[in-house]
Short mmCIF file of C-alpha atoms and ligand atoms in Angstrom, two decimals:
data_model
loop_
_atom_site.label_atom_id
_atom_site.label_comp_id
_atom_site.label_asym_id
_atom_site.label_seq_id
_atom_site.Cartn_x
_atom_site.Cartn_y
_atom_site.Cartn_z
CA UNK Z 1118 -0.04 -0.03 -0.01
CA UNK Z 1119 1.22 3.48 -0.81
CA UNK Z 1120 0.26 6.30 1.39
CA UNK Z 1121 -1.67 9.08 -0.32
CA UNK Z 1122 0.24 12.21 -0.46
CA UNK Z 1123 -0.88 14.58 2.19
CA UNK Z 1124 -0.96 17.75 0.19
CA UNK Z 1125 -1.84 18.28 -3.40
CA UNK Z 1126 1.24 19.15 -5.63
CA UNK Z 1127 1.57 22.74 -5.96
CA UNK Z 1128 0.79 23.57 -9.67
CA UNK Z 1129 2.59 26.97 -9.47
CA UNK Z 1130 6.28 27.65 -9.25
CA UNK Z 1131 7.48 26.82 -5.52
CA UNK Z 1132 9.29 29.57 -3.66
CA UNK Z 1133 13.06 29.41 -2.90
CA UNK Z 1134 13.59 26.98 -0.08
CA UNK Z 1135 14.93 29.63 2.46
CA UNK Z 1136 11.66 31.59 2.34
CA UNK Z 1137 9.76 28.63 3.87
CA UNK Z 1138 12.10 28.39 6.86
CA UNK Z 1139 10.11 29.95 9.91
CA UNK Z 1140 12.12 32.30 11.87
CA UNK Z 1141 11.73 33.09 15.60
CA UNK Z 1142 10.50 36.54 15.80
CA UNK Z 1143 9.85 38.65 18.92
CA UNK Z 1144 6.31 38.77 19.81
CA UNK Z 1145 4.99 42.11 20.41
CA UNK Z 1146 1.22 41.91 20.65
CA UNK Z 1147 0.42 39.07 23.21
CA UNK Z 1148 -3.30 39.55 23.06
CA UNK Z 1149 -3.89 39.22 19.39
CA UNK Z 1150 -3.76 35.72 17.77
CA UNK Z 1151 -4.39 35.92 14.12
CA UNK Z 1152 -5.55 32.93 11.95
CA UNK Z 1153 -5.48 33.30 8.18
CA UNK Z 1154 -8.01 31.33 6.24
CA UNK Z 1155 -6.19 29.59 3.44
CA UNK Z 1156 -9.44 29.14 1.46
CA UNK Z 1157 -9.51 31.72 -1.43
CA UNK Z 1158 -6.12 33.08 -0.11
CA UNK Z 1159 -3.95 30.17 -1.22
CA UNK Z 1160 -1.32 28.40 0.50
CA UNK Z 1161 1.76 30.40 -0.77
CA UNK Z 1162 0.05 33.55 -0.07
CA UNK Z 1163 -0.93 32.47 3.30
CA UNK Z 1164 2.52 31.54 4.31
CA UNK Z 1165 4.01 34.75 2.85
CA UNK Z 1166 1.46 36.81 4.97
CA UNK Z 1167 2.05 34.70 8.07
CA UNK Z 1168 5.88 35.50 7.75
CA UNK Z 1169 5.03 39.20 7.21
CA UNK Z 1170 3.00 39.37 10.12
CA UNK Z 1171 5.33 37.37 12.41
CA UNK Z 1172 8.30 39.57 11.34
CA UNK Z 1173 6.12 42.57 12.77
CA UNK Z 1174 5.52 41.03 16.00
CA UNK Z 1175 2.20 39.28 15.56
CA UNK Z 1176 1.44 35.84 16.69
CA UNK Z 1177 -0.17 33.87 13.75
CA UNK Z 1178 -1.84 30.62 14.65
CA UNK Z 1179 -1.52 27.71 12.28
CA UNK Z 1180 -4.63 26.01 13.85
CA UNK Z 1181 -8.15 27.41 14.21
CA UNK Z 1182 -8.83 27.17 18.11
CA UNK Z 1183 -10.58 29.22 20.75
CA UNK Z 1184 -7.24 30.95 21.26
CA UNK Z 1185 -7.71 32.94 18.02
CA UNK Z 1186 -8.79 36.51 18.35
CA UNK Z 1187 -8.93 37.74 14.73
CA UNK Z 1188 -9.76 35.34 11.71
CA UNK Z 1189 -8.63 36.96 8.36
CA UNK Z 1190 -10.12 35.93 5.22
CA UNK Z 1191 -10.18 36.74 1.42
CA UNK Z 1192 -13.53 35.00 1.24
CA UNK Z 1193 -16.14 37.82 0.86
CA UNK Z 1194 -19.07 35.42 1.11
CA UNK Z 1195 -19.97 35.60 4.79
CA UNK Z 1196 -22.37 32.64 4.81
CA UNK Z 1197 -20.07 30.11 3.26
CA UNK Z 1198 -17.17 31.48 5.35
CA UNK Z 1199 -19.14 31.04 8.63
CA UNK Z 1200 -20.23 27.45 7.70
CA UNK Z 1201 -16.52 26.53 6.86
CA UNK Z 1202 -15.20 28.08 10.23
CA UNK Z 1203 -17.87 26.08 12.27
CA UNK Z 1204 -16.95 23.02 10.22
CA UNK Z 1205 -13.21 23.44 11.15
CA UNK Z 1206 -13.32 24.86 14.68
CA UNK Z 1207 -13.64 22.66 17.66
CA UNK Z 1208 -15.46 25.26 19.60
CA UNK Z 1209 -17.99 27.91 18.86
CA UNK Z 1210 -15.69 30.77 18.39
CA UNK Z 1211 -17.88 33.15 20.28
CA UNK Z 1212 -15.39 35.99 20.66
CA UNK Z 1213 -13.64 36.09 17.51
CA UNK Z 1214 -13.46 38.70 15.03
CA UNK Z 1215 -14.12 37.56 11.51
CA UNK Z 1216 -12.37 39.95 9.15
CA UNK Z 1217 -11.71 41.05 5.85
CA UNK Z 1218 -8.02 41.16 4.68
CA UNK Z 1219 -8.19 44.79 4.73
CA UNK Z 1220 -7.91 44.73 8.68
CA UNK Z 1221 -4.68 42.67 8.11
CA UNK Z 1222 -3.15 45.15 5.44
CA UNK Z 1223 -4.12 48.22 7.83
CA UNK Z 1224 -2.30 46.46 10.60
CA UNK Z 1225 0.79 45.65 8.68
CA UNK Z 1226 0.93 49.26 7.47
CA UNK Z 1227 0.52 50.46 11.04
CA UNK Z 1228 2.90 47.92 12.46
CA UNK Z 1229 0.33 47.12 15.06
CA UNK Z 1230 -3.17 45.51 15.23
CA UNK Z 1231 -5.54 48.37 14.44
CA UNK Z 1232 -8.98 48.63 16.05
CA UNK Z 1233 -11.61 46.56 14.32
CA UNK Z 1234 -13.98 48.92 12.28
CA UNK Z 1235 -17.18 47.98 10.48
CA UNK Z 1236 -15.44 48.30 7.08
CA UNK Z 1237 -13.19 45.29 8.11
CA UNK Z 1238 -16.20 43.04 8.80
CA UNK Z 1239 -16.96 40.37 6.41
CA UNK Z 1240 -20.16 41.47 4.81
CA UNK Z 1241 -22.66 39.17 3.02
CA UNK Z 1242 -23.66 41.53 0.44
CA UNK Z 1243 -21.53 44.12 -1.30
CA UNK Z 1244 -22.96 47.49 -0.62
CA UNK Z 1245 -24.12 49.22 -3.74
CA UNK Z 1246 -25.23 52.75 -4.36
CA UNK Z 1247 -28.82 52.82 -5.15
CA UNK Z 1248 -29.73 54.35 -8.76
CA UNK Z 1249 -30.65 58.04 -8.27
CA UNK Z 1250 -29.02 58.54 -4.91
CA UNK Z 1251 -26.41 61.23 -4.24
CA UNK Z 1252 -23.12 60.16 -5.77
CA UNK Z 1253 -20.90 59.28 -2.86
CA UNK Z 1254 -17.60 59.58 -4.77
CA UNK Z 1255 -16.25 62.30 -2.85
CA UNK Z 1256 -16.53 60.29 0.32
CA UNK Z 1257 -12.83 59.06 0.42
CA UNK Z 1258 -11.01 59.21 -2.59
CA UNK Z 1259 -7.33 58.58 -2.11
CA UNK Z 1260 -4.82 61.17 -3.50
CA UNK Z 1261 -2.84 58.06 -4.55
CA UNK Z 1262 -3.99 56.17 -7.63
CA UNK Z 1263 -2.50 52.88 -5.98
CA UNK Z 1264 -5.35 53.26 -3.56
CA UNK Z 1265 -8.16 53.90 -6.04
CA UNK Z 1266 -9.68 51.30 -8.37
CA UNK Z 1267 -9.78 52.46 -11.92
CA UNK Z 1268 -11.35 50.30 -14.80
CA UNK Z 1269 -11.17 51.07 -18.41
CA UNK Z 1270 -14.69 52.46 -18.04
CA UNK Z 1271 -14.00 56.21 -17.81
CA UNK Z 1272 -17.35 58.02 -16.97
CA UNK Z 1273 -15.70 61.57 -17.27
CA UNK Z 1274 -13.68 61.33 -20.39
CA UNK Z 1275 -15.08 64.75 -21.52
CA UNK Z 1276 -13.14 66.49 -18.75
CA UNK Z 1277 -10.16 63.86 -18.61
CA UNK Z 1278 -9.56 64.51 -22.48
CA UNK Z 1279 -9.46 68.09 -21.99
CA UNK Z 1280 -6.88 67.68 -18.95
CA UNK Z 1281 -4.76 65.44 -21.13
CA UNK Z 1282 -4.58 68.20 -23.86
CA UNK Z 1283 -3.37 70.59 -21.22
CA UNK Z 1284 -0.83 68.03 -19.72
CA UNK Z 1285 0.61 67.47 -23.13
CA UNK Z 1286 0.87 71.06 -23.96
CA UNK Z 1287 2.78 71.70 -20.66
CA UNK Z 1288 4.87 68.84 -21.32
CA UNK Z 1289 5.76 70.33 -24.84
CA UNK Z 1290 6.77 73.28 -23.01
CA UNK Z 1291 8.77 71.45 -20.43
CA UNK Z 1292 6.54 72.65 -17.45
CA UNK Z 1293 6.62 69.32 -15.51
CA UNK Z 1294 4.70 70.74 -12.29
CA UNK Z 1295 1.46 71.77 -14.12
CA UNK Z 1296 1.79 68.68 -16.47
CA UNK Z 1297 1.60 66.20 -13.60
CA UNK Z 1298 -0.92 68.34 -11.90
CA UNK Z 1299 -3.31 67.67 -14.86
CA UNK Z 1300 -2.44 64.18 -15.23
CA UNK Z 1301 -3.17 63.53 -11.51
CA UNK Z 1302 -6.50 65.45 -11.73
CA UNK Z 1303 -7.41 63.31 -14.80
CA UNK Z 1304 -6.53 59.99 -12.89
CA UNK Z 1305 -8.80 61.05 -9.92
CA UNK Z 1306 -11.68 61.77 -12.31
CA UNK Z 1307 -11.11 58.35 -14.09
CA UNK Z 1308 -11.67 56.35 -11.00
CA UNK Z 1309 -15.00 57.96 -10.21
CA UNK Z 1310 -18.04 55.46 -10.68
CA UNK Z 1311 -20.19 58.39 -12.01
CA UNK Z 1312 -19.85 61.36 -14.21
CA UNK Z 1313 -19.39 64.54 -12.59
CA UNK Z 1314 -22.35 66.91 -13.13
CA UNK Z 1315 -21.36 70.01 -11.41
CA UNK Z 1316 -18.29 71.49 -9.63
CA UNK Z 1317 -20.01 71.19 -6.19
CA UNK Z 1318 -19.74 67.45 -6.40
CA UNK Z 1319 -15.87 67.61 -6.70
CA UNK Z 1320 -15.23 69.73 -3.52
CA UNK Z 1321 -13.95 66.72 -1.39
CA UNK Z 1322 -11.85 65.12 -4.22
CA UNK Z 1323 -8.14 65.27 -3.91
CA UNK Z 1324 -5.68 66.55 -6.68
CA UNK Z 1325 -8.18 69.22 -8.23
CA UNK Z 1326 -6.40 72.69 -8.00
CA UNK Z 1327 -7.66 76.12 -9.03
CA UNK Z 1328 -6.77 75.89 -12.63
CA UNK Z 1329 -8.19 72.36 -13.03
CA UNK Z 1330 -11.43 73.43 -11.50
CA UNK Z 1331 -11.75 76.52 -13.71
CA UNK Z 1332 -11.23 74.30 -16.84
CA UNK Z 1333 -13.81 71.77 -15.40
CA UNK Z 1334 -16.27 74.54 -14.81
CA UNK Z 1335 -15.92 75.61 -18.51
CA UNK Z 1336 -16.39 72.06 -19.72
CA UNK Z 1337 -19.32 71.41 -17.53
CA UNK Z 1338 -21.13 74.79 -18.37
CA UNK Z 1339 -20.16 75.23 -22.03
CA UNK Z 1340 -19.24 71.53 -23.35
CA UNK Z 1341 -15.73 72.82 -23.99
CA UNK Z 1342 -12.90 74.81 -22.68
CA UNK Z 1343 -11.60 77.80 -24.58
CA UNK Z 1344 -8.18 77.33 -23.24
CA UNK Z 1345 -8.17 73.74 -24.55
CA UNK Z 1346 -9.51 74.82 -28.04
CA UNK Z 1347 -6.73 77.47 -28.11
CA UNK Z 1348 -4.21 74.79 -27.75
CA UNK Z 1349 -5.81 72.41 -30.18
CA UNK Z 1350 -5.61 75.09 -32.89
CA UNK Z 1351 -2.13 76.17 -31.88
CA UNK Z 1352 0.24 75.42 -34.71
CA UNK Z 1353 3.27 74.42 -32.59
CA UNK Z 1354 1.08 72.16 -30.56
CA UNK Z 1355 -0.21 70.42 -33.55
CA UNK Z 1356 3.07 69.95 -35.14
CA UNK Z 1357 4.91 68.68 -32.11
CA UNK Z 1358 1.81 66.25 -31.72
CA UNK Z 1359 2.24 65.15 -35.33
CA UNK Z 1360 6.09 64.71 -35.08
CA UNK Z 1361 5.97 62.79 -31.73
CA UNK Z 1362 3.43 60.36 -33.32
CA UNK Z 1363 6.58 58.95 -35.15
CA UNK Z 1364 8.31 55.93 -33.48
CA UNK Z 1365 11.67 57.22 -32.18
CA UNK Z 1366 10.75 60.99 -32.21
CA UNK Z 1367 10.45 62.44 -28.73
CA UNK Z 1368 9.41 65.95 -27.78
CA UNK Z 1369 13.11 67.35 -27.93
CA UNK Z 1370 13.62 66.31 -31.61
CA UNK Z 1371 10.14 67.31 -32.53
CA UNK Z 1372 10.72 70.75 -31.09
CA UNK Z 1373 14.24 70.95 -32.92
CA UNK Z 1374 12.41 70.20 -36.25
CA UNK Z 1375 9.61 72.68 -35.36
CA UNK Z 1376 12.21 75.37 -34.72
CA UNK Z 1377 13.88 74.65 -38.16
CA UNK Z 1378 10.48 75.81 -39.56
CA UNK Z 1379 9.38 72.21 -40.66
CA UNK Z 1380 5.57 71.66 -40.31
CA UNK Z 1381 4.71 68.38 -42.02
CA UNK Z 1382 6.32 64.96 -42.82
CA UNK Z 1383 7.13 66.00 -46.33
CA UNK Z 1384 9.00 69.11 -45.05
CA UNK Z 1385 10.97 66.65 -42.72
CA UNK Z 1386 11.69 64.22 -45.39
CA UNK Z 1387 12.65 66.87 -47.88
CA UNK Z 1388 15.18 68.47 -45.65
CA UNK Z 1389 18.75 67.00 -46.66
CA UNK Z 1390 20.24 68.07 -43.35
CA UNK Z 1391 18.27 65.91 -41.21
CA UNK Z 1392 19.71 62.47 -40.08
CA UNK Z 1393 17.42 60.07 -39.08
CA UNK Z 1394 18.39 57.31 -36.66
CA UNK Z 1395 17.40 53.63 -37.27
CA UNK Z 1396 14.35 53.84 -35.17
CA UNK Z 1397 13.11 56.97 -36.80
CA UNK Z 1398 13.76 55.47 -40.38
CA UNK Z 1399 11.57 52.51 -39.37
CA UNK Z 1400 8.99 54.79 -37.68
CA UNK Z 1401 8.42 56.54 -40.96
CA UNK Z 1402 8.65 53.40 -43.12
CA UNK Z 1403 5.86 51.64 -41.11
CA UNK Z 1404 4.12 54.90 -39.91
CA UNK Z 1405 0.66 53.90 -41.54
CA UNK Z 1406 0.62 50.64 -39.57
CA UNK Z 1407 2.20 51.42 -36.37
CA UNK Z 1408 0.19 54.64 -35.70
CA UNK Z 1409 -2.86 52.50 -35.91
CA UNK Z 1410 -4.17 51.02 -32.68
CA UNK Z 1411 -3.39 47.13 -32.00
CA UNK Z 1412 -6.39 45.21 -31.23
CA UNK Z 1413 -6.95 42.67 -28.37
CA UNK Z 1414 -7.14 39.90 -31.03
CA UNK Z 1415 -4.06 41.21 -32.60
CA UNK Z 1416 -2.28 40.89 -29.25
CA UNK Z 1417 -3.46 37.49 -28.60
CA UNK Z 1418 -2.18 36.35 -31.98
CA UNK Z 1419 1.37 37.90 -31.04
CA UNK Z 1420 1.18 36.27 -27.77
CA UNK Z 1421 0.73 32.85 -29.39
CA UNK Z 1422 3.54 33.63 -31.85
CA UNK Z 1423 6.15 34.57 -29.00
CA UNK Z 1424 5.06 31.83 -26.81
CA UNK Z 1425 5.48 29.26 -29.43
CA UNK Z 1426 8.92 30.69 -30.39
CA UNK Z 1427 10.00 30.83 -26.71
CA UNK Z 1428 8.80 27.29 -25.88
CA UNK Z 1429 10.50 25.69 -28.81
CA UNK Z 1430 13.82 27.24 -27.44
CA UNK Z 1431 13.06 25.99 -23.77
CA UNK Z 1432 9.86 24.36 -22.59
CA UNK Z 1433 10.32 26.04 -19.26
CA UNK Z 1434 10.03 29.58 -20.85
CA UNK Z 1435 7.69 31.90 -19.11
CA UNK Z 1436 5.60 34.44 -21.04
CA UNK Z 1437 3.26 37.15 -19.66
CA UNK Z 1438 1.28 39.76 -21.38
CA UNK Z 1439 1.63 43.09 -19.65
CA UNK Z 1440 0.94 46.86 -20.44
CA UNK Z 1441 -2.43 47.97 -21.39
CA UNK Z 1442 -3.72 44.73 -22.58
CA UNK Z 1443 -3.09 43.00 -19.18
CA UNK Z 1444 -5.24 45.81 -17.73
CA UNK Z 1445 -8.26 44.88 -19.97
CA UNK Z 1446 -7.83 47.52 -22.84
CA UNK Z 1447 -9.52 46.74 -26.08
CA UNK Z 1448 -6.64 48.53 -27.91
CA UNK Z 1449 -3.10 49.59 -27.58
CA UNK Z 1450 -0.15 51.44 -29.24
CA UNK Z 1451 2.12 48.36 -28.86
CA UNK Z 1452 1.84 44.97 -27.08
CA UNK Z 1453 4.28 44.44 -24.05
CA UNK Z 1454 5.55 41.12 -22.94
CA UNK Z 1455 7.81 39.83 -20.27
CA UNK Z 1456 9.46 36.58 -21.31
CA UNK Z 1457 11.93 34.65 -18.95
CA UNK Z 1458 13.02 31.43 -17.78
CA UNK Z 1459 13.12 30.06 -14.17
CA UNK Z 1460 16.93 29.39 -14.65
CA UNK Z 1461 18.63 32.48 -13.16
CA UNK Z 1462 21.04 34.18 -15.68
CA UNK Z 1463 19.47 32.30 -18.53
CA UNK Z 1464 16.94 35.03 -19.54
CA UNK Z 1465 19.27 37.28 -21.55
CA UNK Z 1466 20.18 34.51 -23.87
CA UNK Z 1467 16.62 33.32 -24.31
CA UNK Z 1468 15.83 36.81 -25.29
CA UNK Z 1469 18.33 36.76 -27.92
CA UNK Z 1470 17.41 33.42 -29.36
CA UNK Z 1471 13.81 34.56 -29.58
CA UNK Z 1472 14.83 37.45 -31.68
CA UNK Z 1473 17.02 35.35 -33.92
CA UNK Z 1474 14.13 32.85 -34.35
CA UNK Z 1475 11.67 35.81 -35.26
CA UNK Z 1476 14.15 36.87 -37.86
CA UNK Z 1477 14.50 33.27 -39.15
CA UNK Z 1478 10.64 33.22 -39.46
CA UNK Z 1479 10.81 36.50 -41.65
CA UNK Z 1480 8.53 38.53 -39.25
CA UNK Z 1481 11.31 40.71 -37.74
CA UNK Z 1482 11.06 44.20 -39.47
CA UNK Z 1483 12.85 46.07 -36.83
CA UNK Z 1484 14.85 45.20 -33.70
CA UNK Z 1485 16.35 47.59 -31.19
CA UNK Z 1486 17.97 45.22 -28.57
CA UNK Z 1487 19.22 46.63 -25.29
CA UNK Z 1488 21.46 44.29 -23.38
CA UNK Z 1489 21.06 43.94 -19.57
CA UNK Z 1490 22.67 46.48 -17.27
CA UNK Z 1491 21.05 45.12 -14.21
CA UNK Z 1492 23.14 44.68 -11.18
CA UNK Z 1493 21.63 44.04 -7.71
CA UNK Z 1494 24.85 45.65 -6.19
CA UNK Z 1495 23.84 49.01 -7.71
CA UNK Z 1496 20.45 49.10 -5.97
CA UNK Z 1497 18.41 50.76 -4.51
CA UNK Z 1498 18.59 53.43 -7.05
CA UNK Z 1499 17.59 56.66 -5.26
CA UNK Z 1500 16.47 58.48 -8.40
CA UNK Z 1501 13.78 56.70 -10.56
CA UNK Z 1502 15.08 55.89 -14.00
CA UNK Z 1503 12.54 55.99 -16.81
CA UNK Z 1504 14.18 52.87 -18.30
CA UNK Z 1505 14.84 49.92 -16.13
CA UNK Z 1506 18.07 47.66 -16.45
CA UNK Z 1507 16.74 44.38 -17.68
CA UNK Z 1508 17.43 42.99 -21.25
CA UNK Z 1509 14.73 44.08 -23.53
CA UNK Z 1510 14.00 44.87 -27.11
CA UNK Z 1511 11.65 47.25 -29.10
CA UNK Z 1512 10.46 45.48 -32.05
CA UNK Z 1513 8.30 46.00 -35.16
CA UNK Z 1514 6.85 42.66 -36.18
CA UNK Z 1515 4.95 41.58 -39.19
CA UNK Z 1516 1.66 40.02 -38.04
CA UNK Z 1517 -0.24 37.98 -40.50
CA UNK Z 1518 -3.99 38.14 -40.89
CA UNK Z 1519 -4.17 34.16 -40.68
CA UNK Z 1520 -3.60 33.96 -36.89
CA UNK Z 1521 -5.78 36.95 -35.94
CA UNK Z 1522 -9.40 36.01 -34.84
CA UNK Z 1523 -11.75 38.14 -36.87
CA UNK Z 1524 -9.01 39.59 -39.01
CA UNK Z 1525 -6.60 42.49 -38.78
CA UNK Z 1526 -7.32 45.75 -37.55
CA UNK Z 1527 -6.13 47.41 -40.69
CA UNK Z 1528 -7.37 50.47 -42.72
CA UNK Z 1529 -10.31 49.99 -45.23
CA UNK Z 1530 -9.20 48.81 -48.55
CA UNK Z 1531 -5.72 47.34 -47.25
CA UNK Z 1532 -5.45 43.94 -48.81
CA UNK Z 1533 -1.86 43.01 -48.03
CA UNK Z 1534 -2.93 40.30 -45.60
CA UNK Z 1535 -0.55 41.63 -43.03
CA UNK Z 1536 0.55 44.56 -41.05
CA UNK Z 1537 3.31 45.90 -38.90
CA UNK Z 1538 2.95 45.99 -35.10
CA UNK Z 1539 5.09 47.37 -32.35
CA UNK Z 1540 6.14 44.94 -29.58
CA UNK Z 1541 8.21 45.18 -26.63
CA UNK Z 1542 9.92 42.30 -24.82
CA UNK Z 1543 11.60 42.53 -21.47
CA UNK Z 1544 13.50 39.73 -19.66
CA UNK Z 1545 14.03 40.01 -16.05
CA UNK Z 1546 15.99 37.46 -13.90
CA UNK Z 1547 13.16 35.21 -12.38
CA UNK Z 1548 13.70 36.51 -8.90
CA UNK Z 1549 13.00 40.14 -10.23
CA UNK Z 1550 9.78 38.76 -11.88
CA UNK Z 1551 7.09 40.14 -9.71
CA UNK Z 1552 8.64 43.63 -9.74
CA UNK Z 1553 9.02 43.70 -13.37
CA UNK Z 1554 5.38 42.60 -13.92
CA UNK Z 1555 3.99 45.08 -11.80
CA UNK Z 1556 6.27 47.91 -13.35
CA UNK Z 1557 5.28 46.91 -16.91
CA UNK Z 1558 1.62 46.49 -16.35
CA UNK Z 1559 1.08 50.19 -15.77
CA UNK Z 1560 -0.63 52.40 -16.07
CA UNK Z 1561 2.24 55.12 -16.04
CA UNK Z 1562 0.16 56.96 -13.45
CA UNK Z 1563 -0.54 54.00 -11.30
CA UNK Z 1564 3.33 53.31 -11.31
CA UNK Z 1565 4.13 56.85 -10.47
CA UNK Z 1566 1.89 56.84 -7.44
CA UNK Z 1567 2.84 53.42 -6.31
CA UNK Z 1568 6.45 54.90 -6.03
CA UNK Z 1569 5.20 58.25 -4.62
CA UNK Z 1570 3.26 56.18 -1.98
CA UNK Z 1571 6.16 53.90 -1.19
CA UNK Z 1572 8.45 56.80 -0.76
CA UNK Z 1573 6.25 59.19 1.13
CA UNK Z 1574 4.32 56.98 3.26
CA UNK Z 1575 6.32 53.88 3.94
CA UNK Z 1576 10.01 55.15 3.46
CA UNK Z 1577 10.37 52.52 0.92
CA UNK Z 1578 11.88 52.68 -2.70
CA UNK Z 1579 10.09 50.85 -5.40
CA UNK Z 1580 11.14 50.46 -9.01
CA UNK Z 1581 10.95 47.66 -11.73
CA UNK Z 1582 13.70 45.86 -9.96
CA UNK Z 1583 13.23 45.78 -6.19
CA UNK Z 1584 11.51 47.11 -3.15
CA UNK Z 1585 13.80 48.59 -0.57
CA UNK Z 1586 12.81 49.47 3.06
CA UNK Z 1587 14.83 52.35 4.19
CA UNK Z 1588 13.89 51.96 7.78
CA UNK Z 1589 15.05 48.36 7.92
CA UNK Z 1590 17.85 48.93 5.44
CA UNK Z 1591 16.89 45.93 3.61
CA UNK Z 1592 15.39 44.62 0.30
CA UNK Z 1593 11.94 43.03 0.70
CA UNK Z 1594 11.46 39.68 -1.21
CA UNK Z 1595 8.25 39.13 -3.43
CA UNK Z 1596 7.24 36.39 -5.88
CA UNK Z 1597 4.01 37.74 -6.77
CA UNK Z 1598 2.45 41.31 -7.11
CA UNK Z 1599 0.33 40.66 -4.06
CA UNK Z 1600 3.55 40.20 -2.05
CA UNK Z 1601 4.58 43.70 -3.08
CA UNK Z 1602 1.27 45.27 -2.25
CA UNK Z 1603 1.21 43.55 1.12
CA UNK Z 1604 4.73 44.91 1.85
CA UNK Z 1605 3.48 48.42 1.05
CA UNK Z 1606 0.54 47.94 3.39
CA UNK Z 1607 -1.70 48.41 0.32
CA UNK Z 1608 -4.86 46.50 -0.53
CA UNK Z 1609 -4.30 44.31 -3.63
CA UNK Z 1610 -5.47 46.14 -6.92
CA UNK Z 1611 -6.20 43.73 -9.81
CA UNK Z 1612 -4.59 44.71 -13.12
CA UNK Z 1613 -7.90 45.62 -14.72
CA UNK Z 1614 -8.31 48.20 -11.77
CA UNK Z 1615 -5.11 50.07 -12.59
CA UNK Z 1616 -6.14 52.03 -15.43
CA UNK Z 1617 -5.31 55.30 -13.67
P1 UTP E 731 3.24 51.49 -22.55
O1 UTP E 731 3.94 52.74 -22.97
O2 UTP E 731 3.24 50.27 -23.56
O3 UTP E 731 1.80 51.67 -22.12
O4 UTP E 731 3.89 50.87 -21.23
P2 UTP E 731 0.32 50.94 -22.09
O5 UTP E 731 -0.19 51.26 -20.71
O6 UTP E 731 0.71 49.64 -22.52
O7 UTP E 731 -0.36 51.69 -23.00
P3 UTP E 731 -0.47 51.60 -24.61
O8 UTP E 731 -1.80 50.98 -25.03
O9 UTP E 731 0.64 50.72 -25.09
O10 UTP E 731 -0.28 52.92 -25.26
C1 UTP E 731 3.53 49.90 -20.49
C2 UTP E 731 4.17 50.05 -19.12
O11 UTP E 731 5.43 49.69 -19.08
C3 UTP E 731 6.26 50.59 -18.53
C4 UTP E 731 5.43 51.73 -18.41
O12 UTP E 731 5.59 52.60 -17.16
C5 UTP E 731 4.04 51.52 -18.50
O13 UTP E 731 3.47 51.41 -17.34
N1 UTP E 731 7.59 50.70 -18.91
C6 UTP E 731 7.73 50.89 -20.34
C7 UTP E 731 8.56 50.50 -18.30
O14 UTP E 731 8.47 50.47 -17.02
N2 UTP E 731 9.80 50.59 -18.77
C8 UTP E 731 10.06 50.84 -20.11
O15 UTP E 731 11.24 50.90 -20.64
C9 UTP E 731 8.77 51.12 -21.08
MN1 MN E 732 1.72 49.09 -24.26
#
């Protein structure tokens, strides 16, 4: 007879062995005994949260007994949870708090068990705001995008479109402060569940200054803002907007061309003194295709192609779709992927082999490969750098219609049967995977606020490579995005809620 295995085989990657060794930590809160419900949470997350709490001086019980004071669960269904608890526990659990994981994250953030509030209690029904009632959006909107849930459904696009024009105009004039202010304001409005109808509804919202409110008032009253109209009809704005729509052309280059008196693509191409780099040459060459949005079906087809290519090189290859498509967007300007392997140090050669293979298949139209400059010894980086240090490549690929469900998203009358698409591949070493995934999923505003929150609220430094705790002077390990949110004391925000 063979004994049945006690636990099912974990399907996912297992953690490094050292992470599983329990450490003896000093107990700071003797009166609180936490029990984490594994159901819905999963075994690895439970053990991670256990370690986190223990390191902060909490007692975490392995077994549900009458010693337990706080039961924490990620299961939001009260009825089934209570039934499960009653079935598990020997006793009746009369005095125990049964809490949502928000109590746990609040306590981790504070570094002590916080008082139980009604919002921490597991509720059977999700509270909804009944139709026609006063909007409650100003109740408690956080000034940090990483504490808001923002889906792709934007109810305030008339306002946010206006703000984005202003932000871009300030960016073209290198005025970072007002640019960021309008981006933040747009981001707050994107998170609201309803359309703002009058200025009064926004009085308790964060990140809305005098200027933003003036623009908002105009748009709400007249349907448009005169300031925005003026920018949209401004020759410099229009020209810089056109020039920066070319792959490889940033605001600096666009402005240089503008100051030479150039106003159109034909002006630029006719100017003998302008030298284009490889990226710009390809930007012009494939302009029609790559200035056209990429559809979800096209992203899926590319995902199949890259996945097949990577797995043919090593069956252990790991591919993840990131960027806007991971956030649930229907269209994007490119398709972003992380591709790596569990074998530490092999990720960069995997990327090179993938590029070589795409070339062999005849679908590599352009490749800008950037070798890894990643060095853990040079971290933490005090200044955030726009580009991370992982091996990566910026590609233009030829995508055939045959693999795309419903056909290509091409211009009408285009009968080539293929189109060019911008694709980014990044290859972090596996132990950096969670940080890279979080960083490349975006949105840009969500990432900015994660870093701002980490630095300003937690004395931590976050980037695409690592999370560093300045108080403890140590790096915090993470194998999933959830681990990073937990370290930061943040409630987990799903990728599709990060469209800030
Ligand atoms: P994108 O520019 O591709 O944006 O960067 P997006 O959200 O996918 O939107 P569209 O649809 O393509 O326009 C994706 C994420 O990757 C990060 C950015 O911060 C962004 O959040 N990123 C990009 C990096 O971290 N490093 C890079 O070098 C490039
Ligand atoms: Mn993208």
